[in-house]
Amino acid sequence: MNKHAPDVEDWSAKAAALQIDDRPFIDGERVEPLTDQRFDALSADDGHLIASLPDCGEADVDRAVAAARAAFQRGVWSDQSPTERGRVLRRFADLIDRDGETLALLDTMQMGMPIAQSTGAAPGAAEIVRAAADIADKAPDLLIPSAASAIALQIRRPQGVVAAITPWNYPVHVGLGRIAPALAAGNSVILKPSEIAPLALLHLTALASEAGLPDGVLNALPGRGSVTGKLLALHADVDCLAFTGSTATGLMLMHYASQSNMKALQLECGGKSPQLVFDDGGDIDALADALVQGFVHNSGQICVAGSRILVADALYDRLMAALIARVSALTTGRALDPTTMLGPLASTVQRERVARMLAKVGDGTALVARGTTQGGGPNEIAPHLFEAHDPAASLVQEEIFGPVATVQRFRDAEEAVRLANGTRYGLSATVWCGDFALSHRIVRQLRAGFVTVNAIARPQPADEGPMAGEPFGMSGTGAFGGIAGMQAYTRLQAATFHLA
Ligand code: ADP
């Protein structure tokens, strides 16, 4: 047989052959939804109807919450030793590896990430779970020094029932980023994946059961944010919301928590992340390549996308010319074509949203480069680069979530920091600088939870070790990643035992 690397035809055939199971996963099994409401899941690539999915309503949500609560109370997971939890999570990770291609293909079909990138990123998904398994025992109780007549115990307990409400931009990775640490800490979890790309996560939830996760510990409900998400966020028996998504939705979740039962909140919201380039930031061509990747990767649909490029006066003109050349040469393509580097946006709604933002040009920004679209799908949008003269311009201030960046000039480090910190967001920042003393000083002045120096910011900084970041400003609240990120799914209890 003539073996060749899979081409677009092969991937399309594999996509067509996928068995789609869109049922909720509750108490260890796929169940028929109790709702009769449905919503359409469309292919990001060509707009065809993939499936009409259940829009889980109150009865489904109650059932999932009851299963999660019962599992928590039984202690089948919450009272397990962290070592045992780690063992199950590692088996879960192995199954994610086993099904990596299916998960990647489902994500590509649903949200348009080019197949080369989704399959390339597949091993990283299992690593997120292994990283959580490794730190399952890093939320220890502490014996606190006290009077001899007492024992003071600082106990760490799981939060209880966690609802994880997750986005479409990296469905599997971000979904696991929220559920894996919550599980490692001993919680029961109900996952509500984005309505735009829920299928890979529904598949993945069933893998956790296959790995030996006790029934009811991880449940998943397909449904729209305004329906299933809202019901979970308002539910009186959910203890914690773990969210990644837009700032607007994060604010709504705060509101729902305050309207219901004061849920603990882990909210990772929008960003408008700067990339600061100092005049000793390195070779112009290498810098330009990295800066462009920093904002076009995943078609800009990354919360840490470096969409505001801030450049030192001394290299502004040369770097701008190199950026213009690269952005002008970019073309989009079909998601299932393995040669595509830039895919479509996840949905027509998102494409229209980005197009509306682009229409705001003129308020202190000027278009300097535009790529092309060539795949012909309904959600493609060309990369755009703007020069920004007004730091208050909407293209500088508002998160776009598309392959769009602005370039601004700075005269000195003070101005660079002022511009970098000049939005309501504070998620991530990238600094390109050859002077360690300067970059160290700059980093400590940046309002950003995740900072990368001299490399492209990655969506999962857990790769670099057990570090956590906390978003500033309206990029959210809570700790994400590493040990502190896992501990955020626990709550402290102070217990004093008087002995006499
Ligand atoms: P994004 O556009 O990045 O997906 P959203 O904030 O719209 O960001 O969506 C992130 C997640 O939040 C999705 O799972 C979505 O269904 C959910 N969501 C949206 N609106 C609400 C809401 N009102 N209540 C609860 N969840 C919501």
Short mmCIF file of C-alpha atoms and ligand atoms in Angstrom, two decimals:
data_model
loop_
_atom_site.label_atom_id
_atom_site.label_comp_id
_atom_site.label_asym_id
_atom_site.label_seq_id
_atom_site.Cartn_x
_atom_site.Cartn_y
_atom_site.Cartn_z
CA MET A 1 0.00 0.00 0.00
CA ASN A 2 1.23 3.46 -0.83
CA LYS A 3 1.50 5.25 2.50
CA HIS A 4 1.42 9.03 2.45
CA ALA A 5 1.01 11.70 5.10
CA PRO A 6 -2.72 12.36 5.50
CA ASP A 7 -3.96 15.16 3.24
CA VAL A 8 -7.12 17.20 3.37
CA GLU A 9 -9.13 14.36 1.77
CA ASP A 10 -7.93 11.89 4.41
CA TRP A 11 -8.75 14.21 7.29
CA SER A 12 -12.15 14.99 5.81
CA ALA A 13 -12.85 11.25 5.53
CA LYS A 14 -11.79 10.71 9.14
CA ALA A 15 -13.96 13.60 10.26
CA ALA A 16 -16.96 12.20 8.39
CA ALA A 17 -16.43 8.79 9.98
CA LEU A 18 -16.44 10.08 13.58
CA GLN A 19 -19.20 8.70 15.78
CA ILE A 20 -20.78 11.72 17.43
CA ASP A 21 -22.16 11.13 20.91
CA ASP A 22 -23.67 14.36 22.20
CA ARG A 23 -25.43 13.03 25.29
CA PRO A 24 -24.67 14.43 28.73
CA PHE A 25 -22.33 12.39 30.91
CA ILE A 26 -23.75 12.03 34.41
CA ASP A 27 -22.90 9.71 37.27
CA GLY A 28 -20.48 7.59 35.28
CA GLU A 29 -22.47 7.13 32.08
CA ARG A 30 -23.91 8.74 29.01
CA VAL A 31 -27.56 9.51 29.66
CA GLU A 32 -30.46 10.69 27.56
CA PRO A 33 -31.02 14.40 28.21
CA LEU A 34 -34.17 15.33 30.10
CA THR A 35 -34.57 18.49 28.06
CA ASP A 36 -36.08 18.45 24.59
CA GLN A 37 -34.38 21.73 23.67
CA ARG A 38 -31.50 21.54 21.20
CA PHE A 39 -28.99 23.88 19.59
CA ASP A 40 -27.00 23.50 16.40
CA ALA A 41 -23.27 22.83 16.40
CA LEU A 42 -21.80 23.95 13.09
CA SER A 43 -18.45 23.13 11.56
CA ALA A 44 -16.11 26.10 11.85
CA ASP A 45 -14.53 25.03 8.61
CA ASP A 46 -17.42 24.90 6.16
CA GLY A 47 -20.47 25.73 8.26
CA HIS A 48 -22.19 22.33 7.88
CA LEU A 49 -24.39 21.08 10.69
CA ILE A 50 -22.36 18.61 12.76
CA ALA A 51 -25.09 17.81 15.24
CA SER A 52 -28.05 19.27 17.03
CA LEU A 53 -27.00 19.07 20.67
CA PRO A 54 -29.03 18.97 23.88
CA ASP A 55 -29.35 22.36 25.56
CA CYS A 56 -29.38 20.96 29.09
CA GLY A 57 -32.03 22.57 31.28
CA GLU A 58 -32.94 22.66 34.93
CA ALA A 59 -33.73 18.95 35.30
CA ASP A 60 -30.42 17.92 33.69
CA VAL A 61 -28.47 20.41 35.78
CA ASP A 62 -30.18 19.26 39.00
CA ARG A 63 -29.41 15.67 38.14
CA ALA A 64 -25.71 16.37 37.47
CA VAL A 65 -25.35 18.49 40.60
CA ALA A 66 -27.04 15.79 42.69
CA ALA A 67 -24.68 13.13 41.28
CA ALA A 68 -21.63 15.32 41.93
CA ARG A 69 -22.79 16.12 45.46
CA ALA A 70 -23.54 12.49 46.28
CA ALA A 71 -20.11 11.39 45.06
CA PHE A 72 -18.51 14.12 47.13
CA GLN A 73 -20.44 13.13 50.25
CA ARG A 74 -19.66 9.43 49.78
CA GLY A 75 -15.99 10.37 49.88
CA VAL A 76 -15.17 8.01 47.04
CA TRP A 77 -12.82 10.65 45.63
CA SER A 78 -12.77 13.53 48.10
CA ASP A 79 -11.55 11.25 50.91
CA GLN A 80 -9.14 9.26 48.74
CA SER A 81 -5.42 9.69 49.36
CA PRO A 82 -3.78 12.15 46.97
CA THR A 83 -1.57 9.28 45.82
CA GLU A 84 -4.59 7.30 44.67
CA ARG A 85 -6.08 10.37 43.00
CA GLY A 86 -2.78 10.87 41.19
CA ARG A 87 -2.84 7.25 40.03
CA VAL A 88 -6.30 7.58 38.48
CA LEU A 89 -5.42 10.91 36.88
CA ARG A 90 -2.34 9.35 35.27
CA ARG A 91 -4.48 6.59 33.77
CA PHE A 92 -6.85 9.31 32.53
CA ALA A 93 -3.87 11.07 30.90
CA ASP A 94 -2.85 7.84 29.14
CA LEU A 95 -6.34 7.49 27.66
CA ILE A 96 -6.25 11.11 26.50
CA ASP A 97 -3.03 10.22 24.69
CA ARG A 98 -4.67 7.12 23.21
CA ASP A 99 -7.58 9.17 21.83
CA GLY A 100 -5.52 12.26 21.01
CA GLU A 101 -6.30 12.21 17.31
CA THR A 102 -10.05 11.94 17.88
CA LEU A 103 -9.97 14.79 20.38
CA ALA A 104 -7.91 16.93 18.01
CA LEU A 105 -10.20 16.19 15.08
CA LEU A 106 -13.33 17.05 17.05
CA ASP A 107 -11.81 20.36 18.13
CA THR A 108 -10.66 21.17 14.60
CA MET A 109 -14.08 20.44 13.13
CA GLN A 110 -15.89 22.44 15.74
CA MET A 111 -13.68 25.47 16.29
CA GLY A 112 -11.41 25.54 13.27
CA MET A 113 -7.94 25.10 14.72
CA PRO A 114 -5.79 23.85 11.81
CA ILE A 115 -5.43 20.09 12.02
CA ALA A 116 -1.62 20.29 12.06
CA GLN A 117 -1.84 22.43 15.19
CA SER A 118 -4.56 20.48 16.99
CA THR A 119 -2.80 17.14 16.43
CA GLY A 120 0.53 18.76 17.36
CA ALA A 121 -0.96 20.06 20.59
CA ALA A 122 -2.65 16.75 21.51
CA PRO A 123 0.20 15.37 23.69
CA GLY A 124 0.14 18.58 25.72
CA ALA A 125 -3.42 17.81 26.81
CA ALA A 126 -2.41 14.66 28.65
CA GLU A 127 0.49 16.56 30.19
CA ILE A 128 -1.93 18.97 31.83
CA VAL A 129 -3.53 16.03 33.61
CA ARG A 130 -0.16 14.50 34.56
CA ALA A 131 0.94 17.84 35.98
CA ALA A 132 -2.20 17.88 38.15
CA ALA A 133 -1.55 14.26 39.22
CA ASP A 134 1.99 15.24 40.26
CA ILE A 135 0.75 17.93 42.62
CA ALA A 136 -2.30 16.14 44.06
CA ASP A 137 -0.43 15.82 47.37
CA LYS A 138 0.68 19.47 47.46
CA ALA A 139 -2.24 20.81 49.45
CA PRO A 140 -1.15 19.51 52.86
CA ASP A 141 -2.75 20.11 56.21
CA LEU A 142 -0.38 21.96 58.55
CA LEU A 143 0.28 21.55 62.24
CA ILE A 144 0.51 25.10 63.56
CA PRO A 145 2.67 25.91 66.61
CA SER A 146 0.35 26.50 69.54
CA ALA A 147 0.16 26.24 73.35
CA ALA A 148 1.08 22.81 74.70
CA SER A 149 -2.50 22.36 75.80
CA ALA A 150 -3.83 22.52 72.26
CA ILE A 151 -3.24 21.21 68.79
CA ALA A 152 -3.86 23.72 66.03
CA LEU A 153 -4.51 22.13 62.69
CA GLN A 154 -4.71 24.09 59.46
CA ILE A 155 -6.85 21.79 57.35
CA ARG A 156 -7.25 22.07 53.58
CA ARG A 157 -10.45 20.64 52.20
CA PRO A 158 -11.76 20.45 48.66
CA GLN A 159 -14.30 23.14 47.78
CA GLY A 160 -16.99 20.53 47.07
CA VAL A 161 -18.95 20.70 43.82
CA VAL A 162 -17.15 22.73 41.15
CA ALA A 163 -18.85 23.85 37.95
CA ALA A 164 -16.28 24.36 35.20
CA ILE A 165 -17.54 26.62 32.41
CA THR A 166 -15.05 26.63 29.59
CA PRO A 167 -14.44 28.33 26.22
CA TRP A 168 -13.98 27.25 22.61
CA ASN A 169 -10.57 28.62 21.78
CA TYR A 170 -8.57 25.61 23.05
CA PRO A 171 -11.46 23.42 24.12
CA VAL A 172 -9.60 20.34 25.37
CA HIS A 173 -6.58 22.14 26.82
CA VAL A 174 -8.42 24.90 28.62
CA GLY A 175 -11.14 22.47 29.71
CA LEU A 176 -8.50 20.22 31.26
CA GLY A 177 -6.74 23.26 32.69
CA ARG A 178 -9.85 23.89 34.76
CA ILE A 179 -11.00 20.35 35.61
CA ALA A 180 -7.67 18.56 36.25
CA PRO A 181 -6.53 20.66 39.24
CA ALA A 182 -10.07 20.67 40.65
CA LEU A 183 -10.12 16.86 40.49
CA ALA A 184 -6.59 16.60 41.91
CA ALA A 185 -7.76 18.59 44.92
CA GLY A 186 -10.59 16.10 45.54
CA ASN A 187 -13.59 17.99 44.20
CA SER A 188 -16.52 16.70 42.20
CA VAL A 189 -16.83 18.55 38.90
CA ILE A 190 -19.56 19.38 36.43
CA LEU A 191 -18.14 20.55 33.13
CA LYS A 192 -20.16 22.84 30.88
CA PRO A 193 -18.06 23.14 27.72
CA SER A 194 -18.62 25.92 25.22
CA GLU A 195 -21.62 25.36 22.98
CA ILE A 196 -19.34 26.06 20.02
CA ALA A 197 -17.01 23.11 20.71
CA PRO A 198 -18.31 20.68 23.33
CA LEU A 199 -17.84 17.32 21.60
CA ALA A 200 -14.17 16.63 22.40
CA LEU A 201 -14.76 17.43 26.06
CA LEU A 202 -17.84 15.20 26.23
CA HIS A 203 -15.73 12.38 24.80
CA LEU A 204 -12.95 13.13 27.24
CA THR A 205 -15.20 13.04 30.28
CA ALA A 206 -16.11 9.46 29.51
CA LEU A 207 -12.39 8.61 29.39
CA ALA A 208 -12.06 9.66 33.03
CA SER A 209 -14.57 6.99 33.99
CA GLU A 210 -12.74 4.43 31.89
CA ALA A 211 -9.61 5.38 33.87
CA GLY A 212 -11.36 4.53 37.12
CA LEU A 213 -12.67 7.88 38.30
CA PRO A 214 -15.62 7.00 40.54
CA ASP A 215 -19.11 7.66 39.21
CA GLY A 216 -20.42 11.17 39.74
CA VAL A 217 -17.00 12.76 40.28
CA LEU A 218 -16.81 14.18 36.76
CA ASN A 219 -19.96 15.02 34.82
CA ALA A 220 -20.45 16.98 31.62
CA LEU A 221 -23.45 18.85 30.28
CA PRO A 222 -23.72 20.18 26.73
CA GLY A 223 -25.69 23.38 26.59
CA ARG A 224 -25.62 27.06 25.88
CA GLY A 225 -24.07 29.53 28.31
CA SER A 226 -27.28 31.49 28.71
CA VAL A 227 -29.13 28.27 29.63
CA THR A 228 -26.98 25.49 31.13
CA GLY A 229 -24.12 27.77 32.19
CA LYS A 230 -26.44 30.21 33.90
CA LEU A 231 -28.35 27.43 35.70
CA LEU A 232 -25.08 26.03 37.06
CA ALA A 233 -23.83 29.45 38.08
CA LEU A 234 -27.06 30.17 39.96
CA HIS A 235 -27.35 26.69 41.50
CA ALA A 236 -27.52 26.67 45.28
CA ASP A 237 -25.62 23.40 45.58
CA VAL A 238 -22.61 24.36 43.45
CA ASP A 239 -19.75 25.58 45.65
CA CYS A 240 -17.27 26.98 43.15
CA LEU A 241 -17.19 28.28 39.58
CA ALA A 242 -14.10 27.61 37.51
CA PHE A 243 -14.33 29.70 34.38
CA THR A 244 -12.33 30.73 31.35
CA GLY A 245 -14.00 33.03 28.88
CA SER A 246 -14.84 36.64 28.21
CA THR A 247 -14.76 39.41 30.77
CA ALA A 248 -18.43 40.13 30.10
CA THR A 249 -19.40 36.56 31.06
CA GLY A 250 -17.00 36.58 34.03
CA LEU A 251 -18.82 39.64 35.36
CA MET A 252 -22.15 37.84 34.92
CA LEU A 253 -20.84 34.86 36.88
CA MET A 254 -19.87 37.17 39.74
CA HIS A 255 -23.40 38.47 39.65
CA TYR A 256 -24.92 34.97 39.65
CA ALA A 257 -22.68 33.96 42.56
CA SER A 258 -23.88 36.96 44.53
CA GLN A 259 -27.50 36.26 43.63
CA SER A 260 -27.28 32.67 44.81
CA ASN A 261 -24.89 31.27 47.41
CA MET A 262 -21.60 33.22 47.30
CA LYS A 263 -19.77 30.59 45.29
CA ALA A 264 -15.99 30.67 45.28
CA LEU A 265 -14.84 32.11 41.96
CA GLN A 266 -11.92 31.20 39.75
CA LEU A 267 -12.36 33.45 36.74
CA GLU A 268 -9.84 33.69 33.94
CA CYS A 269 -11.22 36.32 31.60
CA GLY A 270 -10.19 38.44 28.65
CA GLY A 271 -6.85 39.97 27.85
CA LYS A 272 -5.25 42.60 25.65
CA SER A 273 -1.71 41.50 26.13
CA PRO A 274 1.25 43.68 25.25
CA GLN A 275 4.48 42.54 23.63
CA LEU A 276 7.17 45.04 24.62
CA VAL A 277 10.18 45.17 22.32
CA PHE A 278 13.25 46.98 23.61
CA ASP A 279 16.02 48.16 21.32
CA ASP A 280 18.30 45.28 22.29
CA GLY A 281 15.47 42.78 21.86
CA GLY A 282 17.35 40.73 19.28
CA ASP A 283 17.60 40.10 15.55
CA ILE A 284 14.87 41.97 13.67
CA ASP A 285 13.77 39.04 11.50
CA ALA A 286 13.57 36.61 14.42
CA LEU A 287 11.72 39.20 16.47
CA ALA A 288 9.22 39.89 13.69
CA ASP A 289 8.54 36.15 13.26
CA ALA A 290 7.91 35.72 16.96
CA LEU A 291 5.80 38.86 17.34
CA VAL A 292 3.54 37.79 14.47
CA GLN A 293 3.18 34.27 15.86
CA GLY A 294 2.40 35.88 19.19
CA PHE A 295 -0.81 37.36 17.82
CA VAL A 296 -1.87 35.13 14.91
CA HIS A 297 -1.48 31.71 16.49
CA ASN A 298 -4.88 29.97 16.66
CA SER A 299 -6.07 32.93 14.57
CA GLY A 300 -5.63 35.18 17.57
CA GLN A 301 -8.16 33.24 19.61
CA ILE A 302 -5.91 32.86 22.63
CA CYS A 303 -6.45 34.69 25.87
CA VAL A 304 -2.71 35.47 26.03
CA ALA A 305 -2.46 36.65 22.38
CA GLY A 306 0.13 39.43 22.18
CA SER A 307 -2.17 41.78 20.31
CA ARG A 308 -0.52 45.06 21.33
CA ILE A 309 3.02 45.35 19.99
CA LEU A 310 4.97 48.14 21.69
CA VAL A 311 8.25 49.00 20.03
CA ALA A 312 11.23 51.13 21.08
CA ASP A 313 11.85 54.19 18.92
CA ALA A 314 15.32 53.05 17.83
CA LEU A 315 14.11 49.98 15.96
CA TYR A 316 10.54 51.03 15.20
CA ASP A 317 10.87 51.66 11.48
CA ARG A 318 12.91 48.55 10.70
CA LEU A 319 10.72 46.29 12.81
CA MET A 320 7.53 47.78 11.42
CA ALA A 321 8.74 47.06 7.86
CA ALA A 322 9.49 43.44 8.83
CA LEU A 323 6.08 43.04 10.49
CA ILE A 324 4.27 44.49 7.47
CA ALA A 325 6.08 42.08 5.13
CA ARG A 326 5.11 39.09 7.24
CA VAL A 327 1.49 39.99 7.87
CA SER A 328 0.94 40.84 4.18
CA ALA A 329 2.24 37.37 3.25
CA LEU A 330 -0.12 35.46 5.58
CA THR A 331 -3.03 33.54 4.14
CA THR A 332 -5.78 31.61 5.84
CA GLY A 333 -6.93 28.16 4.79
CA ARG A 334 -9.24 25.27 5.56
CA ALA A 335 -8.91 23.77 9.01
CA LEU A 336 -8.75 20.16 7.79
CA ASP A 337 -5.96 20.91 5.33
CA PRO A 338 -2.70 19.86 7.02
CA THR A 339 -0.78 22.60 5.19
CA THR A 340 -2.92 25.33 6.78
CA MET A 341 -1.17 27.42 9.41
CA LEU A 342 -3.97 29.95 9.91
CA GLY A 343 -7.48 28.58 10.15
CA PRO A 344 -10.93 30.12 10.27
CA LEU A 345 -12.42 31.68 13.40
CA ALA A 346 -14.52 29.40 15.56
CA SER A 347 -17.93 30.65 14.48
CA THR A 348 -19.72 33.06 12.21
CA VAL A 349 -20.75 35.05 15.28
CA GLN A 350 -17.08 35.46 16.20
CA ARG A 351 -16.16 36.39 12.65
CA GLU A 352 -18.85 39.07 12.63
CA ARG A 353 -17.69 40.32 16.00
CA VAL A 354 -14.13 40.73 14.71
CA ALA A 355 -15.36 42.36 11.50
CA ARG A 356 -17.33 44.87 13.58
CA MET A 357 -14.21 45.70 15.59
CA LEU A 358 -12.22 46.19 12.40
CA ALA A 359 -14.83 48.63 11.19
CA LYS A 360 -13.89 50.91 14.07
CA VAL A 361 -10.61 51.80 12.38
CA GLY A 362 -9.98 55.47 12.12
CA ASP A 363 -10.20 56.40 15.76
CA GLY A 364 -6.44 56.81 16.16
CA THR A 365 -5.39 53.72 14.22
CA ALA A 366 -4.37 53.15 10.61
CA LEU A 367 -4.24 49.85 8.72
CA VAL A 368 -0.66 49.07 7.65
CA ALA A 369 -0.89 45.44 6.53
CA ARG A 370 -3.51 42.87 5.67
CA GLY A 371 -3.11 39.21 4.79
CA THR A 372 -5.47 37.28 2.54
CA THR A 373 -8.17 34.65 2.90
CA GLN A 374 -8.17 31.81 0.49
CA GLY A 375 -9.86 28.74 1.91
CA GLY A 376 -13.33 30.00 1.12
CA GLY A 377 -14.95 28.90 4.39
CA PRO A 378 -17.55 31.15 6.03
CA ASN A 379 -15.47 32.03 9.10
CA GLU A 380 -12.15 33.03 7.63
CA ILE A 381 -10.78 36.46 8.30
CA ALA A 382 -7.51 37.91 7.08
CA PRO A 383 -4.84 38.93 9.59
CA HIS A 384 -4.68 42.70 10.10
CA LEU A 385 -1.95 44.94 11.46
CA PHE A 386 -2.60 48.51 12.55
CA GLU A 387 -0.40 51.37 13.60
CA ALA A 388 -1.91 53.04 16.65
CA HIS A 389 -1.32 56.70 17.48
CA ASP A 390 -3.94 56.99 20.18
CA PRO A 391 -3.62 54.70 23.22
CA ALA A 392 -7.35 55.20 23.85
CA ALA A 393 -8.35 53.79 20.42
CA SER A 394 -10.81 50.93 20.68
CA LEU A 395 -8.54 48.59 18.71
CA VAL A 396 -5.90 49.18 21.41
CA GLN A 397 -8.27 48.90 24.33
CA GLU A 398 -10.72 46.11 23.48
CA GLU A 399 -10.05 42.41 23.22
CA ILE A 400 -10.64 41.33 19.61
CA PHE A 401 -9.98 37.57 19.69
CA GLY A 402 -8.98 37.44 16.05
CA PRO A 403 -5.69 37.73 14.08
CA VAL A 404 -5.39 41.46 14.68
CA ALA A 405 -2.67 43.53 16.36
CA THR A 406 -1.77 47.16 16.85
CA VAL A 407 1.75 48.58 16.88
CA GLN A 408 2.67 51.53 19.11
CA ARG A 409 5.95 53.37 19.57
CA PHE A 410 7.61 54.14 22.92
CA ARG A 411 10.51 56.45 23.74
CA ASP A 412 11.73 54.97 27.02
CA ALA A 413 11.05 52.21 29.53
CA GLU A 414 8.73 54.39 31.55
CA GLU A 415 6.50 55.03 28.55
CA ALA A 416 6.66 51.33 27.59
CA VAL A 417 5.32 50.31 30.99
CA ARG A 418 2.67 53.02 30.95
CA LEU A 419 1.38 51.88 27.56
CA ALA A 420 1.62 48.21 28.53
CA ASN A 421 -0.45 48.82 31.67
CA GLY A 422 -2.85 51.15 29.88
CA THR A 423 -5.88 48.89 29.46
CA ARG A 424 -8.44 47.47 31.87
CA TYR A 425 -6.94 44.00 31.37
CA GLY A 426 -3.94 42.34 32.98
CA LEU A 427 -3.63 38.75 31.87
CA SER A 428 -0.33 38.29 30.11
CA ALA A 429 2.64 40.20 28.71
CA THR A 430 5.72 39.40 26.67
CA VAL A 431 8.98 41.31 27.01
CA TRP A 432 11.71 41.15 24.37
CA CYS A 433 14.86 42.53 25.91
CA GLY A 434 18.54 41.51 25.98
CA ASP A 435 19.27 43.31 29.26
CA PHE A 436 18.32 41.09 32.17
CA ALA A 437 18.44 43.87 34.76
CA LEU A 438 16.08 45.99 32.66
CA SER A 439 13.67 43.14 31.88
CA HIS A 440 13.57 42.15 35.55
CA ARG A 441 12.67 45.72 36.52
CA ILE A 442 10.05 45.95 33.78
CA VAL A 443 8.42 42.62 34.69
CA ARG A 444 7.91 43.77 38.24
CA GLN A 445 6.10 46.88 37.02
CA LEU A 446 3.75 45.10 34.62
CA ARG A 447 0.18 44.44 35.63
CA ALA A 448 0.03 40.96 34.13
CA GLY A 449 -0.46 37.57 35.75
CA PHE A 450 1.68 35.74 33.22
CA VAL A 451 4.85 37.27 31.82
CA THR A 452 7.17 35.70 29.27
CA VAL A 453 10.58 37.19 28.52
CA ASN A 454 12.25 36.55 25.16
CA ALA A 455 9.84 33.85 23.96
CA ILE A 456 6.29 33.64 22.63
CA ALA A 457 3.68 33.51 25.39
CA ARG A 458 2.04 30.11 25.63
CA PRO A 459 -1.51 29.42 26.70
CA GLN A 460 -0.41 26.74 29.18
CA PRO A 461 2.51 28.13 31.14
CA ALA A 462 2.25 25.04 33.39
CA ASP A 463 4.70 23.58 30.85
CA GLU A 464 7.38 25.61 32.53
CA GLY A 465 6.82 24.08 35.95
CA PRO A 466 4.49 24.39 38.87
CA MET A 467 3.95 28.15 38.60
CA ALA A 468 0.69 29.99 39.02
CA GLY A 469 -0.36 33.40 37.78
CA GLU A 470 -3.15 35.64 38.98
CA PRO A 471 -4.78 37.94 36.46
CA PHE A 472 -4.81 41.67 37.21
CA GLY A 473 -7.71 44.03 36.63
CA MET A 474 -10.60 42.80 34.54
CA SER A 475 -8.74 39.73 33.31
CA GLY A 476 -10.16 37.81 36.22
CA THR A 477 -9.66 36.68 39.73
CA GLY A 478 -8.00 33.63 41.27
CA ALA A 479 -4.78 31.68 40.75
CA PHE A 480 -4.24 29.62 37.60
CA GLY A 481 -1.63 26.94 37.11
CA GLY A 482 0.72 25.06 39.36
CA ILE A 483 0.36 24.33 43.04
CA ALA A 484 -1.38 27.57 43.96
CA GLY A 485 -3.82 27.00 41.09
CA MET A 486 -4.70 23.58 42.49
CA GLN A 487 -4.93 24.91 46.04
CA ALA A 488 -7.44 27.48 44.81
CA TYR A 489 -9.89 24.56 44.55
CA THR A 490 -9.52 23.92 48.26
CA ARG A 491 -10.69 25.90 51.26
CA LEU A 492 -8.90 26.38 54.54
CA GLN A 493 -10.33 25.25 57.82
CA ALA A 494 -8.79 26.25 61.14
CA ALA A 495 -9.31 23.57 63.79
CA THR A 496 -8.10 23.90 67.37
CA PHE A 497 -8.18 20.83 69.57
CA HIS A 498 -8.03 21.80 73.26
CA LEU A 499 -6.48 18.88 75.05
CA ALA A 500 -6.88 19.73 78.69
P1 ADP B 1 -15.86 32.95 24.60
O1 ADP B 1 -16.49 33.88 23.60
O2 ADP B 1 -14.42 33.12 24.81
O3 ADP B 1 -16.31 31.52 24.49
P2 ADP B 1 -17.84 33.35 26.57
O4 ADP B 1 -17.66 34.11 27.82
O5 ADP B 1 -18.91 33.75 25.64
O6 ADP B 1 -16.42 33.44 25.95
O7 ADP B 1 -18.03 31.81 26.84
C1 ADP B 1 -17.23 31.07 27.73
C2 ADP B 1 -18.11 30.05 28.41
O8 ADP B 1 -19.07 30.75 29.19
C3 ADP B 1 -18.90 29.16 27.44
O9 ADP B 1 -18.98 27.85 27.98
C4 ADP B 1 -20.26 29.82 27.45
O10 ADP B 1 -21.30 28.91 27.15
C5 ADP B 1 -20.36 30.27 28.89
N1 ADP B 1 -21.35 31.35 29.09
C6 ADP B 1 -21.68 32.35 28.24
N2 ADP B 1 -22.64 33.12 28.78
C7 ADP B 1 -22.93 32.61 30.00
C8 ADP B 1 -23.84 32.94 31.06
N3 ADP B 1 -24.67 33.98 30.95
N4 ADP B 1 -23.84 32.19 32.16
C9 ADP B 1 -23.00 31.13 32.30
N5 ADP B 1 -22.14 30.75 31.35
C10 ADP B 1 -22.09 31.47 30.21
#
